[in-house]
Amino acid sequence: MIKKNLNTKEFIQIFFKICENIEKNKDYFSELDRAIGDGDHGVTMSIGWTAVKEKLSEFSDDITFDKICIQVASSFLSAVGASAGPLYATALMRGGAKLKGLKNVNSSQMADFFEAAANGIKERGKAELGDKTMLDVWLPVSEVMKINAEQNEDIIEILLKGSLIADQAMNSTKDMLSKKGRSSKLGERSKGHIDPGAASSEMIIRTFYETTKDFNTS
């Protein structure tokens, strides 16, 4: 069954599921981070998304996409002072701005959301593709979604394509040399490990797909 639109109620449910999955995987994300960073990525993400979960429960039925993104971004940023805070806040603010005043979005608009989010991460983090960061997932995902949305109106299919690329992109960071943050000081020793930010980003994008897919079967 083709899904041509996603509404705000469903969007909120996706965020609830992200919060749940972050919590389930926080130890794994921290384990990845211990290999090349501070070892706190899972804890940081857990704190941020726990704050988001509390905010999600306050939303009214008539809220628009941009207002959801603004409030989620604000909650995450207030809870997390680390680098992930400003990056995700910027991503959500930029993405939400593309959906201003909307309560339903189509595949093209969903692709616009991911494209703006990825560009926000790139600009805020001053990172480039290949630097071994979360951008190495977000950028290729946004690009493949944009291309597929031009030919396909099925949101589930667009998110599936993004999820598949996210998995490939996440795994590709294992062979990269880190050029950002504390892990950049490790030089060649940063190779052989998946970037924790790329791993949590992959999980977020996969959750978008899996949760949206389930809307058509429930």
Short mmCIF file of C-alpha atoms in Angstrom, two decimals:
data_model
loop_
_atom_site.label_atom_id
_atom_site.label_comp_id
_atom_site.label_asym_id
_atom_site.label_seq_id
_atom_site.Cartn_x
_atom_site.Cartn_y
_atom_site.Cartn_z
CA MET A 1 0.00 0.00 0.00
CA ILE A 2 1.40 3.37 -1.03
CA LYS A 3 1.60 6.04 1.66
CA LYS A 4 1.41 9.47 0.02
CA ASN A 5 1.17 11.59 3.17
CA LEU A 6 2.49 11.72 6.70
CA ASN A 7 0.59 13.73 9.32
CA THR A 8 1.77 15.44 12.49
CA LYS A 9 0.27 12.79 14.77
CA GLU A 10 2.37 10.18 12.97
CA PHE A 11 5.42 12.45 13.06
CA ILE A 12 5.10 12.70 16.84
CA GLN A 13 4.82 8.90 17.08
CA ILE A 14 8.05 8.57 15.09
CA PHE A 15 9.79 10.81 17.62
CA PHE A 16 8.42 8.76 20.51
CA LYS A 17 9.87 5.64 18.87
CA ILE A 18 13.23 7.36 18.37
CA CYS A 19 13.29 8.19 22.09
CA GLU A 20 12.58 4.54 22.88
CA ASN A 21 15.25 3.20 20.52
CA ILE A 22 17.89 5.66 21.72
CA GLU A 23 17.30 4.47 25.27
CA LYS A 24 17.57 0.82 24.23
CA ASN A 25 20.85 1.43 22.39
CA LYS A 26 22.55 4.00 24.63
CA ASP A 27 25.08 1.50 26.00
CA TYR A 28 26.05 0.44 22.49
CA PHE A 29 26.55 4.04 21.37
CA SER A 30 28.73 4.75 24.41
CA GLU A 31 30.72 1.58 23.75
CA LEU A 32 31.45 2.81 20.22
CA ASP A 33 32.44 6.19 21.63
CA ARG A 34 34.81 4.67 24.19
CA ALA A 35 36.92 3.35 21.31
CA ILE A 36 37.58 6.78 19.79
CA GLY A 37 36.02 9.49 21.97
CA ASP A 38 34.84 10.42 25.45
CA GLY A 39 32.64 7.35 25.82
CA ASP A 40 29.55 9.38 26.61
CA HIS A 41 27.66 9.55 23.30
CA GLY A 42 24.97 7.13 24.44
CA VAL A 43 24.47 8.96 27.71
CA THR A 44 24.33 12.33 25.94
CA MET A 45 21.76 11.08 23.44
CA SER A 46 19.72 9.48 26.21
CA ILE A 47 19.58 12.74 28.18
CA GLY A 48 18.61 14.72 25.10
CA TRP A 49 15.91 12.37 23.86
CA THR A 50 14.49 11.83 27.36
CA ALA A 51 13.88 15.59 27.47
CA VAL A 52 12.29 15.35 24.02
CA LYS A 53 9.98 12.56 25.19
CA GLU A 54 8.69 14.74 28.02
CA LYS A 55 7.99 17.57 25.58
CA LEU A 56 6.20 15.30 23.08
CA SER A 57 3.53 14.49 25.67
CA GLU A 58 2.54 18.17 25.80
CA PHE A 59 1.71 18.61 22.10
CA SER A 60 -1.85 19.40 21.03
CA ASP A 61 -3.60 17.73 18.09
CA ASP A 62 -3.54 20.88 15.96
CA ILE A 63 0.25 21.43 16.11
CA THR A 64 2.12 21.90 12.82
CA PHE A 65 5.35 20.24 11.69
CA ASP A 66 7.50 23.33 12.16
CA LYS A 67 6.27 23.86 15.72
CA ILE A 68 6.99 20.23 16.58
CA CYS A 69 10.54 20.63 15.27
CA ILE A 70 11.11 23.93 17.08
CA GLN A 71 10.00 22.53 20.44
CA VAL A 72 11.86 19.24 20.02
CA ALA A 73 15.00 21.16 19.04
CA SER A 74 14.67 23.47 22.03
CA SER A 75 14.17 20.57 24.45
CA PHE A 76 17.15 18.66 23.08
CA LEU A 77 19.43 21.69 23.13
CA SER A 78 18.43 22.66 26.68
CA ALA A 79 19.19 19.16 27.94
CA VAL A 80 22.41 18.56 26.00
CA GLY A 81 25.26 21.06 26.08
CA ALA A 82 27.60 18.79 24.11
CA SER A 83 28.23 19.05 20.37
CA ALA A 84 25.27 16.81 19.53
CA GLY A 85 22.88 19.39 21.03
CA PRO A 86 23.53 22.27 18.62
CA LEU A 87 23.85 19.88 15.67
CA TYR A 88 20.48 18.19 16.17
CA ALA A 89 18.80 21.44 17.17
CA THR A 90 20.01 23.08 13.95
CA ALA A 91 18.96 20.04 11.90
CA LEU A 92 15.44 20.12 13.34
CA MET A 93 15.06 23.88 13.04
CA ARG A 94 16.19 23.88 9.40
CA GLY A 95 14.09 20.84 8.55
CA GLY A 96 11.03 22.21 10.30
CA ALA A 97 11.31 25.53 8.48
CA LYS A 98 10.73 23.64 5.23
CA LEU A 99 7.40 22.39 6.59
CA LYS A 100 6.10 25.66 8.02
CA GLY A 101 2.37 25.67 8.74
CA LEU A 102 1.83 22.11 7.47
CA LYS A 103 -0.05 19.28 9.14
CA ASN A 104 0.46 16.81 6.29
CA VAL A 105 3.53 16.28 4.10
CA ASN A 106 4.18 14.30 0.92
CA SER A 107 7.32 12.45 -0.14
CA SER A 108 8.85 15.53 -1.77
CA GLN A 109 8.33 17.62 1.35
CA MET A 110 9.75 14.83 3.52
CA ALA A 111 12.84 14.79 1.29
CA ASP A 112 13.09 18.58 1.69
CA PHE A 113 13.02 18.11 5.47
CA PHE A 114 15.95 15.67 5.40
CA GLU A 115 17.91 17.78 2.93
CA ALA A 116 17.58 20.91 5.08
CA ALA A 117 18.44 18.93 8.22
CA ALA A 118 21.60 17.50 6.63
CA ASN A 119 22.71 20.91 5.38
CA GLY A 120 22.11 22.35 8.84
CA ILE A 121 24.37 19.70 10.38
CA LYS A 122 27.03 20.39 7.76
CA GLU A 123 27.02 24.14 8.30
CA ARG A 124 26.81 24.04 12.09
CA GLY A 125 29.41 21.31 12.49
CA LYS A 126 31.75 22.70 9.81
CA ALA A 127 32.21 19.11 8.64
CA GLU A 128 32.67 17.59 5.21
CA LEU A 129 31.78 14.19 3.79
CA GLY A 130 34.50 11.74 4.83
CA ASP A 131 35.38 13.45 8.12
CA LYS A 132 33.97 10.45 10.07
CA THR A 133 30.99 12.22 11.65
CA MET A 134 27.21 11.95 11.69
CA LEU A 135 27.23 13.98 8.47
CA ASP A 136 28.58 10.93 6.66
CA VAL A 137 25.15 9.39 7.22
CA TRP A 138 22.87 12.42 6.95
CA LEU A 139 24.26 13.81 3.69
CA PRO A 140 24.04 10.69 1.49
CA VAL A 141 20.65 9.83 3.00
CA SER A 142 19.26 13.26 2.16
CA GLU A 143 20.64 13.06 -1.37
CA VAL A 144 19.13 9.65 -2.15
CA MET A 145 15.78 10.71 -0.67
CA LYS A 146 15.76 13.86 -2.79
CA ILE A 147 16.49 11.93 -5.99
CA ASN A 148 13.88 9.24 -5.28
CA ALA A 149 11.19 11.72 -4.23
CA GLU A 150 11.32 13.23 -7.71
CA GLN A 151 10.12 9.92 -9.16
CA ASN A 152 8.15 8.34 -6.32
CA GLU A 153 5.28 9.60 -4.17
CA ASP A 154 5.44 6.74 -1.66
CA ILE A 155 6.91 8.08 1.59
CA ILE A 156 7.63 4.54 2.83
CA GLU A 157 9.71 3.80 -0.26
CA ILE A 158 11.63 7.07 0.10
CA LEU A 159 12.41 6.32 3.75
CA LEU A 160 13.38 2.73 2.88
CA LYS A 161 15.93 4.00 0.35
CA GLY A 162 17.25 6.42 2.98
CA SER A 163 17.48 3.68 5.61
CA LEU A 164 19.45 1.37 3.32
CA ILE A 165 21.91 4.13 2.48
CA ALA A 166 22.16 5.06 6.18
CA ASP A 167 23.31 1.54 7.02
CA GLN A 168 25.93 1.54 4.26
CA ALA A 169 27.11 5.02 5.19
CA MET A 170 27.38 4.17 8.88
CA ASN A 171 29.52 1.12 8.15
CA SER A 172 31.72 3.11 5.77
CA THR A 173 32.85 5.32 8.68
CA LYS A 174 34.75 2.32 10.08
CA ASP A 175 37.49 2.78 7.48
CA MET A 176 37.63 6.56 7.72
CA LEU A 177 40.24 8.69 9.42
CA SER A 178 38.62 10.97 11.99
CA LYS A 179 39.07 14.67 11.27
CA LYS A 180 36.76 16.19 13.87
CA GLY A 181 36.58 16.29 17.65
CA ARG A 182 38.63 14.36 20.18
CA SER A 183 38.91 11.30 17.93
CA SER A 184 40.85 13.33 15.35
CA LYS A 185 43.82 13.29 17.76
CA LEU A 186 44.06 9.51 17.39
CA GLY A 187 45.21 9.71 13.78
CA GLU A 188 45.39 6.25 12.19
CA ARG A 189 44.08 4.67 15.39
CA SER A 190 40.66 6.19 14.68
CA LYS A 191 40.31 3.73 11.82
CA GLY A 192 38.61 0.40 12.40
CA HIS A 193 35.77 1.84 14.47
CA ILE A 194 32.27 2.97 13.47
CA ASP A 195 31.64 6.59 14.35
CA PRO A 196 29.15 6.73 17.26
CA GLY A 197 27.36 9.77 15.83
CA ALA A 198 26.95 7.94 12.53
CA ALA A 199 25.56 4.93 14.40
CA SER A 200 22.91 6.92 16.30
CA SER A 201 22.04 8.80 13.10
CA GLU A 202 21.52 5.50 11.27
CA MET A 203 19.22 4.34 14.04
CA ILE A 204 17.17 7.54 13.87
CA ILE A 205 16.72 7.27 10.10
CA ARG A 206 15.91 3.56 10.32
CA THR A 207 13.29 4.38 12.96
CA PHE A 208 11.70 6.88 10.60
CA TYR A 209 11.31 4.11 8.02
CA GLU A 210 10.25 1.27 10.33
CA THR A 211 7.69 3.35 12.22
CA THR A 212 6.20 4.87 9.07
CA LYS A 213 5.98 1.43 7.45
CA ASP A 214 3.99 0.18 10.44
CA PHE A 215 1.39 2.95 10.04
CA ASN A 216 0.15 1.17 6.94
CA THR A 217 -0.26 -2.15 8.70
CA SER A 218 -1.85 -0.97 11.94
#
